Coordinates of C-alpha atoms and ligand atoms in Angstrom, one line a residue:
X23 CA 35.2 -4.6 -4.8
X24 CA 37.8 -5.5 -2.6
X25 CA 37.2 -2.0 -0.9
X26 CA 33.1 -3.0 -1.0
X27 CA 33.4 -6.3 0.6
X28 CA 35.5 -4.6 3.3
X29 CA 33.2 -2.3 4.1
X30 CA 30.3 -5.0 4.1
X31 CA 32.4 -6.7 6.7
X32 CA 34.0 -4.2 9.0
X33 CA 31.2 -1.4 9.0
X34 CA 27.9 -3.5 8.5
X35 CA 29.2 -6.3 10.1
X36 CA 27.8 -8.8 7.0
X37 CA 29.7 -11.5 5.6
X38 CA 27.8 -12.1 2.0
X39 CA 26.2 -9.8 0.0
X40 CA 22.4 -10.6 -0.3
X41 CA 20.5 -11.0 -3.6
X42 CA 21.7 -8.5 -6.5
X43 CA 23.6 -6.9 -4.0
X44 CA 26.9 -7.3 -5.7
X45 CA 26.1 -6.8 -9.1
X46 CA 24.2 -3.3 -8.5
X47 CA 27.2 -2.2 -5.8
X48 CA 30.0 -3.0 -8.5
X49 CA 28.0 -0.8 -11.0
X50 CA 27.2 1.9 -9.1
X51 CA 30.9 1.9 -7.4
X52 CA 32.3 2.2 -11.4
X53 CA 30.4 5.5 -11.7
X54 CA 27.3 4.2 -13.5
X55 CA 23.6 5.0 -13.1
X56 CA 21.1 2.2 -11.7
X57 CA 17.6 1.7 -11.0
X58 CA 16.9 -0.4 -8.3
X59 CA 13.5 -2.6 -7.6
X60 CA 13.3 -4.6 -4.8
X61 CA 10.8 -5.9 -2.4
X62 CA 10.8 -4.3 1.1
X63 CA 13.3 -6.5 3.0
X64 CA 15.5 -7.0 -0.1
X65 CA 18.2 -5.2 1.1
X66 CA 18.3 -1.7 -0.9
X67 CA 19.9 0.3 1.7
X68 CA 23.5 -1.0 1.5
X69 CA 22.9 -0.9 -2.7
X70 CA 23.9 3.1 -2.0
X71 CA 25.6 3.1 1.5
X72 CA 28.5 0.9 0.6
X73 CA 29.2 2.9 -2.9
X74 CA 28.6 6.2 -0.7
X75 CA 32.0 5.2 1.3
X76 CA 34.0 3.8 -1.4
X77 CA 33.7 6.4 -3.8
X78 CA 35.3 9.9 -2.9
X79 CA 32.7 13.0 -1.8
X80 CA 29.8 13.1 -0.3
X81 CA 26.8 10.8 -1.3
X82 CA 23.3 12.7 -1.4
X83 CA 20.2 10.4 0.2
X84 CA 16.7 11.9 -1.3
X85 CA 14.4 10.6 1.0
X86 CA 10.6 12.0 1.3
X87 CA 10.3 10.9 5.0
X88 CA 11.8 13.9 7.0
X89 CA 10.6 11.8 10.3
X90 CA 12.8 9.1 9.7
X91 CA 15.9 10.5 8.5
X92 CA 16.9 11.2 11.8
X93 CA 16.7 7.1 12.7
X94 CA 18.8 6.5 9.7
X95 CA 21.7 8.8 10.3
X96 CA 21.0 7.7 13.8
X97 CA 21.8 4.0 12.9
X98 CA 24.7 4.9 10.5
X99 CA 26.6 6.6 13.0
X100 CA 26.2 3.9 15.5
X101 CA 28.3 2.0 12.6
X102 CA 30.6 5.0 12.8
X103 CA 29.5 6.4 9.7
X104 CA 30.0 10.2 8.9
X105 CA 26.3 10.6 8.3
X106 CA 24.0 13.6 8.6
X107 CA 20.7 15.2 7.3
X108 CA 19.4 18.3 6.3
X109 CA 15.8 19.0 6.7
X110 CA 13.6 21.9 7.8
X111 CA 13.3 20.1 11.4
X112 CA 16.9 21.4 12.2
X113 CA 17.8 25.3 13.6
X114 CA 19.6 27.6 11.9
X115 CA 22.5 26.9 13.5
X116 CA 22.6 22.9 13.4
X117 CA 22.1 23.4 9.6
X118 CA 25.0 25.8 9.6
X119 CA 27.0 23.1 11.5
X120 CA 26.4 20.7 9.0
X121 CA 27.0 23.1 6.1
X122 CA 30.6 23.5 7.5
X123 CA 31.1 19.9 7.9
X124 CA 29.9 19.3 4.3
X125 CA 32.4 22.1 3.1
X126 CA 35.1 20.6 5.0
X127 CA 34.7 17.0 3.5
X128 CA 34.1 15.2 6.8
X129 CA 30.8 13.9 5.7
X130 CA 30.3 10.5 3.6
X131 CA 26.2 10.5 3.4
X132 CA 23.8 13.5 3.2
X133 CA 20.3 12.6 3.9
X134 CA 18.3 15.3 2.6
X135 CA 14.4 16.3 1.8
X136 CA 14.0 16.8 -2.0
X137 CA 12.5 20.4 -1.2
X138 CA 15.7 21.1 0.2
X139 CA 17.9 20.1 -2.4
X140 CA 16.1 22.0 -5.0
X141 CA 16.4 25.2 -2.8
X142 CA 19.2 27.6 -4.7
X143 CA 21.1 27.8 -1.3
X144 CA 21.7 23.8 -1.2
X145 CA 22.3 23.9 -4.6
X146 CA 25.1 26.6 -4.5
X147 CA 26.6 24.6 -1.9
X148 CA 26.5 21.2 -3.5
X149 CA 27.7 22.3 -6.5
X150 CA 31.1 23.5 -4.8
X151 CA 31.5 20.1 -3.2
X152 CA 32.5 16.6 -4.6
X153 CA 29.5 14.3 -5.0
X154 CA 29.8 10.5 -4.8
X155 CA 26.4 9.7 -6.1
X156 CA 22.7 10.7 -5.8
X157 CA 20.7 7.9 -4.5
X158 CA 16.9 8.5 -5.1
X159 CA 15.0 6.6 -2.2
X160 CA 11.2 5.5 -2.7
X161 CA 11.7 6.8 -6.4
X162 CA 8.0 6.0 -7.1
X163 CA 7.1 9.1 -5.3
X164 CA 8.2 10.7 -8.8
X165 CA 5.6 9.1 -10.8
X166 CA 2.0 10.4 -11.2
X167 CA 0.8 7.3 -12.1
X168 CA 2.1 5.8 -9.1
X169 CA 0.2 5.4 -5.5
X170 CA 2.4 8.0 -3.5
X171 CA 3.2 10.9 -5.8
X172 CA 5.1 13.6 -4.4
X173 CA 4.9 16.9 -6.3
X174 CA 8.7 17.7 -4.2
X175 CA 10.1 15.1 -6.2
X176 CA 9.3 16.5 -9.7
X177 CA 11.9 18.9 -9.2
X178 CA 14.4 16.0 -9.1
X179 CA 14.8 15.9 -12.8
X180 CA 17.2 18.6 -12.5
X181 CA 20.0 16.2 -11.2
X182 CA 20.7 14.8 -14.8
X183 CA 21.4 18.3 -15.7
X184 CA 23.0 19.7 -13.1
X185 CA 25.5 16.4 -12.3
X186 CA 25.4 14.4 -15.6
X187 CA 28.3 12.5 -14.3
X188 CA 27.6 11.7 -11.1
X189 CA 26.1 8.5 -10.6
X190 CA 21.9 8.8 -9.8
X191 CA 20.2 5.6 -8.2
X192 CA 16.8 5.4 -7.8
X193 CA 15.4 2.7 -5.3
X194 CA 11.8 1.6 -5.0
X195 CA 10.0 -1.4 -3.5
X196 CA 6.9 -0.7 -5.9
X197 CA 6.9 -0.5 -9.2
X198 CA 4.8 -1.6 -12.3
X199 CA 6.0 -1.2 -15.7
X200 CA 4.1 2.1 -15.9
X201 CA 5.3 3.6 -12.7
X202 CA 8.6 2.1 -13.8
X203 CA 8.8 4.1 -17.1
X204 CA 7.7 7.0 -15.6
X205 CA 10.8 7.3 -13.1
X206 CA 13.1 6.1 -15.4
X207 CA 11.8 9.5 -17.6
X208 CA 11.6 11.8 -15.1
X209 CA 15.0 11.0 -13.5
X210 CA 16.7 10.9 -16.8
X211 CA 17.4 7.4 -16.4
X212 CA 16.2 5.7 -19.7
X213 CA 19.5 4.7 -20.3
X214 CA 20.4 3.3 -17.3
X215 CA 20.6 -0.2 -15.9
X216 CA 17.5 -1.7 -14.5
X217 CA 18.1 -4.4 -11.5
X218 CA 14.9 -5.8 -11.1
X219 CA 14.6 -8.5 -8.2
X220 CA 11.5 -10.5 -7.7
X221 CA 8.9 -9.4 -5.9
X222 CA 7.8 -12.6 -5.0
X223 CA 7.9 -12.9 -0.6
X224 CA 7.2 -16.4 -0.4
X225 CA 7.0 -16.9 3.0
X226 CA 3.8 -14.6 3.2
X227 CA 0.2 -16.5 2.8
X228 CA -2.0 -14.1 1.5
X229 CA -5.6 -13.9 2.1
X230 CA -9.1 -12.1 1.4
X231 CA -12.4 -12.1 3.1
X232 CA -15.5 -10.4 2.5
X233 CA -16.8 -7.9 5.4
X234 CA -19.3 -9.4 7.4
X235 CA -18.5 -8.3 11.2
X236 CA -14.7 -7.0 10.4
X237 CA -13.9 -6.7 13.9
X238 CA -15.0 -9.8 15.1
X239 CA -13.6 -11.8 11.8
X240 CA -10.2 -10.3 12.1
X241 CA -10.1 -11.2 15.8
X242 CA -11.0 -14.7 15.4
X243 CA -8.4 -15.0 12.8
X244 CA -5.6 -13.5 15.0
X245 CA -6.8 -16.0 17.8
X246 CA -6.7 -19.0 15.1
X247 CA -3.2 -18.0 13.1
X248 CA -1.1 -15.5 15.2
X249 CA -2.2 -15.2 18.7
X250 CA 0.7 -12.9 20.7
X251 CA 2.5 -12.3 17.6
X252 CA 3.7 -9.1 16.4
X253 CA 1.2 -7.4 13.5
X254 CA 0.1 -4.3 12.0
X255 CA -3.4 -3.5 11.3
X256 CA -4.0 -0.7 8.6
X257 CA -7.6 0.9 9.0
X258 CA -8.9 4.0 6.9
X259 CA -9.5 6.4 9.3
X260 CA -8.1 8.0 13.0
X261 CA -11.8 7.0 14.2
X262 CA -11.5 3.5 12.7
X263 CA -7.8 3.2 14.5
X264 CA -9.2 4.4 17.7
X265 CA -12.1 2.1 17.7
X266 CA -10.1 -1.0 16.6
X267 CA -7.5 -1.0 19.1
X268 CA -9.7 -0.6 22.4
X269 CA -11.7 -3.5 21.0
X270 CA -8.3 -5.4 21.0
X271 CA -6.9 -4.2 23.9
X272 CA -10.3 -5.4 25.9
X273 CA -9.7 -8.9 24.4
X274 CA -6.0 -8.8 25.7
X275 CA -4.1 -7.6 22.7
X276 CA -1.3 -5.3 23.4
X277 CA -2.7 -2.8 20.9
X278 CA -1.5 0.5 20.1
X279 CA -3.4 3.4 18.2
X280 CA -0.8 5.2 15.4
X281 CA -2.3 8.6 13.4
X282 CA -1.8 11.7 12.6
X283 CA -4.3 12.8 15.6
X284 CA -1.6 11.4 17.9
X285 CA 1.0 14.1 19.4
X286 CA 4.3 13.4 18.3
X287 CA 5.5 12.2 21.5
X288 CA 2.7 9.5 21.8
X289 CA 3.5 8.2 18.2
X290 CA 6.9 7.8 19.1
X291 CA 6.3 5.9 22.1
X292 CA 3.9 3.8 20.3
X293 CA 6.4 2.9 17.5
X294 CA 9.3 2.4 20.1
X295 CA 6.9 0.2 22.0
X296 CA 6.4 -2.1 18.7
X297 CA 10.0 -2.1 17.9
X298 CA 11.0 -3.1 21.2
X299 CA 8.4 -5.2 22.8
X300 CA 7.8 -8.8 21.3
X301 CA 3.8 -9.3 20.8
X302 CA 2.8 -5.8 20.0
X303 CA 0.4 -4.7 17.8
X304 CA 0.4 -1.4 15.9
X305 CA -3.1 -0.3 14.7
X306 CA -2.5 2.4 12.1
X307 CA -3.6 4.6 9.2
X308 CA -1.5 4.4 6.1
X309 CA 1.2 6.7 7.4
X310 CA 2.8 3.8 9.7
X311 CA 5.7 1.4 8.6
X312 CA 7.5 3.1 5.7
X313 CA 11.0 2.9 6.6
X314 CA 10.7 0.7 9.8
X315 CA 13.2 -2.0 9.9
X316 CA 11.4 -4.9 12.3
X317 CA 12.0 -8.3 10.6
X318 CA 9.4 -10.4 13.1
X319 CA 6.3 -8.6 12.1
X320 CA 4.1 -12.1 11.7
X321 CA 1.1 -10.4 10.0
X322 CA -0.1 -7.4 8.3
X323 CA -3.8 -6.8 8.1
X324 CA -6.2 -4.6 6.3
X325 CA -9.9 -4.0 7.6
X326 CA -10.4 -1.9 4.5
X327 CA -10.1 -2.0 1.1
X328 CA -6.4 -0.3 0.3
X329 CA -6.6 2.6 -2.4
X330 CA -4.3 0.5 -4.8
X331 CA -2.3 -2.7 -5.4
X332 CA 1.2 -1.0 -5.3
X333 CA 0.3 0.3 -1.7
X334 CA -1.1 -2.9 -0.6
X335 CA 2.2 -4.7 -1.7
X336 CA 4.1 -2.4 0.0
X337 CA 2.4 -2.6 3.2
X338 CA 1.9 -6.2 3.3
X339 CA 5.7 -6.4 2.3
X340 CA 6.3 -5.3 6.3
X341 CA 5.4 -8.7 7.0
X342 CA 7.9 -11.5 7.3
X343 CA 11.3 -9.7 6.4
X344 CA 13.1 -12.1 8.4
X345 CA 11.9 -15.2 6.2
X346 CA 9.8 -16.6 8.5
X347 CA 6.1 -17.8 7.8
X348 CA 4.1 -14.8 7.7
X349 CA 0.6 -13.4 6.9
X350 CA -1.4 -11.1 4.8
X351 CA -5.1 -10.6 5.5
X352 CA -7.7 -8.0 4.3
X353 CA -11.3 -7.6 4.6
X354 CA -13.2 -5.5 1.9
X355 CA -17.0 -4.7 1.3
X356 CA -19.2 -3.2 -1.4
X357 CA -19.0 -0.2 1.0
X358 CA -15.5 0.3 0.8
X359 CA -15.2 0.5 -3.0
X360 CA -17.8 3.1 -3.1
X361 CA -16.2 5.3 -0.4
X362 CA -12.8 4.9 -2.2
X363 CA -14.5 6.1 -5.2
X364 CA -15.9 9.0 -3.2
X365 CA -13.1 10.1 -1.8
X366 CA -11.1 10.2 -5.4
X367 CA -14.3 12.4 -6.4
X368 CA -13.7 14.6 -3.4
X369 CA -10.4 14.9 -3.9
X370 CA -9.0 18.3 -5.4
X371 CA -7.2 16.0 -8.2
X372 CA -8.6 16.6 -11.8
X373 CA -8.9 14.9 -15.0
X374 CA -6.3 11.8 -15.9
X375 CA -4.9 11.6 -12.6
X376 CA -8.3 11.2 -10.9
X377 CA -9.0 8.2 -13.8
X378 CA -5.7 7.0 -12.8
X379 CA -6.9 6.8 -8.8
X380 CA -10.1 5.1 -9.8
X381 CA -8.2 2.3 -11.9
X382 CA -6.2 1.6 -9.1
X383 CA -9.1 1.1 -6.7
X384 CA -10.9 -1.1 -9.5
X385 CA -7.2 -3.2 -10.0
X386 CA -7.3 -3.8 -5.9
X387 CA -11.0 -4.9 -5.9
X388 CA -10.1 -7.1 -9.0
X389 CA -7.5 -8.8 -7.1
X390 CA -9.7 -9.4 -3.9
X391 CA -12.5 -10.5 -6.0
X392 CA -10.2 -13.0 -8.3
X393 CA -10.8 -16.9 -7.9
X394 CA -7.0 -17.3 -9.0
X395 CA -3.9 -17.6 -7.6
X396 CA -3.6 -14.4 -5.5
X397 CA 0.4 -14.2 -5.6
X398 CA 0.1 -14.6 -9.6
X399 CA -1.9 -12.0 -9.6
X400 CA 0.2 -9.8 -7.5
X401 CA 3.2 -10.6 -9.5
X402 CA 1.5 -10.2 -13.0
X403 CA 0.6 -6.4 -11.5
X404 CA 4.5 -6.2 -11.1
X405 CA 5.1 -7.5 -14.8
X406 CA 6.4 -10.8 -13.3
X407 CA 5.1 -13.8 -14.6
X408 CA 4.6 -17.3 -11.6
X409 CA 2.6 -20.3 -11.7
X410 CA 0.1 -20.7 -9.1
X411 CA 1.9 -20.6 -5.8
X412 CA -0.7 -23.2 -4.0
X413 CA 0.0 -21.4 -1.0
X414 CA -3.0 -18.4 -1.0
X415 CA -6.3 -18.6 0.4
X416 CA -7.4 -19.1 -3.5
X417 CA -4.7 -21.7 -4.4
X418 CA -5.8 -23.9 -1.0
X419 CA -9.4 -23.6 -1.3
X420 CA -10.2 -22.8 -5.0
X421 CA -13.7 -20.7 -4.9
X422 CA -16.7 -22.0 -7.0
X423 CA -18.8 -19.8 -9.4
X424 CA -22.6 -19.7 -9.9
X425 CA -24.1 -18.2 -12.9
X426 CA -26.0 -15.1 -12.1
X427 CA -26.7 -13.3 -15.6
X428 CA -30.4 -13.1 -14.6
X429 CA -30.0 -11.4 -11.3
X430 CA -27.0 -9.4 -12.8
X431 CA -29.6 -8.0 -15.8
X432 CA -32.3 -7.2 -13.1
X433 CA -30.1 -4.7 -11.4
X434 CA -28.4 -3.2 -14.7
X435 CA -31.9 -2.7 -16.0
X436 CA -33.3 -1.0 -12.6
X437 CA -30.4 1.5 -13.1
X438 CA -31.4 1.6 -16.3
X439 CA -35.2 2.3 -16.1
X440 CA -34.1 4.8 -13.4
X441 CA -32.2 6.7 -15.4
X442 CA -34.2 6.9 -18.9
X443 CA -37.6 7.3 -17.6
X444 CA -36.6 9.1 -14.3
X445 CA -33.5 11.3 -15.1
X446 CA -31.9 9.9 -12.1
X447 CA -29.1 7.7 -10.5
X448 CA -29.1 6.1 -7.4
X449 CA -27.1 4.0 -4.8
X450 CA -26.8 0.7 -4.1
X451 CA -29.4 0.6 -1.0
X452 CA -32.3 2.4 -3.0
X453 CA -31.7 0.0 -5.8
X454 CA -31.6 -3.3 -3.7
X455 CA -34.9 -1.8 -2.0
X456 CA -36.6 -1.4 -5.4
X457 CA -35.6 -5.1 -6.6
X458 CA -36.4 -6.8 -3.3
X459 CA -39.8 -4.9 -3.4
X460 CA -39.2 -3.0 -0.2
X461 CA -41.5 0.2 0.6
X462 CA -39.4 2.2 2.1
X463 CA -39.6 5.6 2.3
X464 CA -37.3 7.0 -0.5
X465 CA -39.2 4.3 -2.5
X466 CA -42.7 5.5 -1.6
X467 CA -41.8 9.0 -2.0
X468 CA -40.2 8.9 -5.5
X469 CA -43.3 6.5 -6.7
X470 CA -41.2 3.5 -7.1
X471 CA -43.1 1.0 -6.2
X472 CA -44.7 1.5 -9.9
X473 CA -41.1 0.3 -11.7
X474 CA -41.7 -2.8 -13.8
X475 CA -38.6 -4.1 -11.8
X476 CA -40.3 -3.6 -8.5
X477 CA -39.9 -6.8 -6.4
X478 CA -38.3 -8.6 -9.2
X479 CA -35.4 -10.0 -7.0
X480 CA -37.3 -10.4 -4.0
X481 CA -35.8 -14.2 -3.9
X482 CA -32.4 -12.8 -3.1
X483 CA -31.4 -11.3 0.4
X484 CA -30.1 -7.8 0.8
X485 CA -26.7 -9.2 1.6
X486 CA -26.7 -11.2 -1.5
X487 CA -27.4 -8.4 -3.4
X488 CA -24.9 -6.3 -2.1
X489 CA -22.3 -9.4 -2.7
X490 CA -23.5 -9.2 -6.4
X491 CA -22.9 -5.4 -6.8
X492 CA -19.8 -5.3 -5.4
X493 CA -18.6 -8.1 -7.4
X494 CA -20.3 -6.6 -10.8
X495 CA -18.5 -3.5 -9.7
X496 CA -14.9 -5.5 -9.6
X497 CA -16.1 -6.8 -13.3
X498 CA -16.7 -3.4 -14.4
X499 CA -20.3 -4.5 -15.2
X500 CA -21.2 -1.3 -12.7
X501 CA -19.3 1.8 -12.2
X502 CA -19.5 4.3 -9.0
X503 CA -20.2 7.9 -10.7
X504 CA -17.3 10.4 -10.0
X505 CA -19.2 13.5 -8.8
X506 CA -18.8 11.9 -5.0
X507 CA -22.5 10.4 -4.9
X508 CA -21.8 7.1 -4.3
X509 CA -24.6 6.1 -7.5
X510 CA -24.5 3.4 -9.8
X511 CA -23.8 3.8 -13.3
X512 CA -23.6 1.4 -16.3
X513 CA -20.8 0.7 -18.2
X514 CA -19.6 -0.2 -21.8
X515 CA -20.1 -3.8 -20.8
X516 CA -23.2 -3.5 -19.2
X517 CA -24.8 -3.2 -22.4
X518 CA -23.7 -6.9 -23.5
X519 CA -25.5 -8.3 -20.2
X520 CA -28.5 -6.4 -20.8
X521 CA -28.5 -7.8 -24.2
X522 CA -28.0 -11.3 -23.0
X523 CA -24.9 -11.4 -25.3
X524 CA -22.6 -11.8 -22.0
X525 CA -23.2 -14.0 -18.9
X526 CA -22.4 -13.4 -15.6
X527 CA -20.7 -15.4 -13.0
X528 CA -20.5 -14.6 -9.3
X529 CA -17.9 -16.3 -6.8
X530 CA -19.6 -18.4 -4.2
X531 CA -19.1 -17.7 -0.5
X532 CA -16.9 -20.1 1.0
X533 CA -15.6 -20.6 4.9
X534 CA -12.3 -18.9 6.4
X535 CA -9.1 -20.8 4.6
X536 CA -6.8 -21.3 7.2
X537 CA -3.0 -21.2 6.4
X538 CA -0.7 -24.2 6.4
X539 CA 2.3 -22.6 8.4
X540 CA 0.8 -23.1 11.6
X541 CA 2.3 -20.9 14.3
X542 CA 5.7 -22.2 15.8
X543 CA 5.6 -20.2 19.0
X544 CA 2.3 -19.1 20.1
X545 CA 2.8 -16.8 22.7
X546 CA -0.4 -16.6 25.4
X547 CA -2.2 -13.4 25.2
X548 CA -1.8 -11.4 28.7
X549 CA -4.7 -8.9 29.6
X550 CA -2.8 -7.3 32.2
X551 CA 0.3 -6.2 30.1
X552 CA -2.3 -5.0 27.4
X553 CA -4.3 -2.8 30.2
X554 CA -0.8 -1.6 31.1
X555 CA 0.4 -0.6 28.0
X556 CA -2.9 0.9 27.1
X557 CA -3.3 3.2 30.0
X558 CA 0.6 4.4 29.8
Ligands
ADP3 P1 15.1 -2.6 2.4 O1 15.2 -1.0 2.2 O2 15.1 -2.9 0.8 O3 13.5 -2.7 2.6 P2 17.1 -2.8 4.0 O4 18.2 -2.1 3.4 O5 16.5 -2.2 5.2 O6 15.9 -3.4 2.9 O7 17.6 -4.1 4.7 C1 16.4 -4.8 4.9 C2 17.3 -6.0 6.2 O8 18.2 -7.1 5.3 C3 17.9 -5.4 7.3 O9 17.8 -5.8 8.4 C4 19.6 -5.5 6.7 O10 20.1 -5.2 7.8 C5 19.3 -7.1 6.4 N1 20.6 -6.8 5.3 C6 20.8 -6.2 4.1 N2 22.0 -6.6 3.3 C7 22.4 -7.8 4.0 C8 23.4 -8.5 3.8 N3 24.4 -8.6 2.7 N4 23.8 -9.5 4.9 C9 22.9 -9.8 5.6 N5 21.9 -8.9 6.0 C10 21.6 -8.1 5.1
ZN4 ZN1 -1.6 -19.1 -4.8

């Protein structure tokens, strides 16, 4: 351990270990396997980087992000560590050089893509070398149950067969019991020690709002809570990313887009701007942020419903890594949930996997709709029990509920009748038109003005109906078809409601909740700087 301390101080420049680092490092240096679960910013890298330098031989780090390997290796080299990477971006000649260095034993840390590691050529090379350890970064990628499954990761099960004696360290910032179990199973780590840090990020304020006018809601929130702060905003599509970054630029925010449609050079420029200039906001599709170490991101916002709680938590975890107050803000709506279900239906996945994705969406929607503490619910998802935090929107402003069994029955019975009498399922818009008694073109075309449910729900506005439908979806009193039509179907639970055996409660709308962390140093917005950036 003396050696580990020395490396911590002299190589990485830190004076003490953080959290469970010391325990984990001692364990690995002694030649044991480990499964390490820590939230983003917890300090996972040192857990394998220090043993890599302490133990003889080369440490192999498996990472799914080719784009980031170069950065990671560069940072290590800057600290004087002998690090290299092997992936498809290297030329034949560069590959030869790395292989040569490996044979000479002059590399301590080798970053490698999983598909490269499992190639016969690499296996043969590694077999001839002393190996310090295998670190499997972003280990949740091996789990089909998880939100970020990568088929290339499946091949890693061979590590246990070929190198049973070499320590395997799996690390991830996101894994609930099911994902964790699958990681352990696939990597042969069933008997390995598990180090599970608390997933709580006490400095993050969580808030979730229903969509009305999303861009304006977001803009008002930024002005109220985070003017001039650095933030990341996630949106579902490139088009929405582009649209929102323009909108924010026009309002004086230094916002830059980040998505797969931009050139590599543009993306690199926007990322560098974000990392180096204070107050820059990146508007991105989900592809942005993994592996980026920027400690002072003050907020992460989602303008579309994320696909899973795991993904959401990983993304919001990029806020406030410095431990200072930070926010996670999310806007969600009925259309979001329907569209996500549609995307799952249209994806090439099959059977159980598809069902899991639908479950992930429902769990995420359930988190949005809960009236209880968000943090408690999030931590419960990661199998950690906690008291209500007193510091999320629901804790600060407990939502009220109202009994809505009658309107719920109206909607369910409309679905039921249309199916029984016409053999067809319909989406939200048409159902709401029927309930409100609107003679739309479609209603007339199908003759639905003659249904007994026509007009029975006229006292509720269309937006109130959408609200109820969304909450019924979250409560699983309804589901969306799995063929991608976006139509509503009944569930097991709908029957109890239709038969009057179960009552239905809805959350009342409420006004935006203010965080209580305030903002220590609000920076004024500077429209000119924003313009200069966006045109550059
Ligand atoms: P993770 O991979 O878990 O998200 P990192 O390994 O990137 O976390 O570490 C997060 C931050 O914490 C980094 O800025 C890192 O330099 C810092 N850090 C890690 N370990 C220590 C330590 N023992 N002392 C001080 N800072 C640390
Ligand atoms: Zn709370």
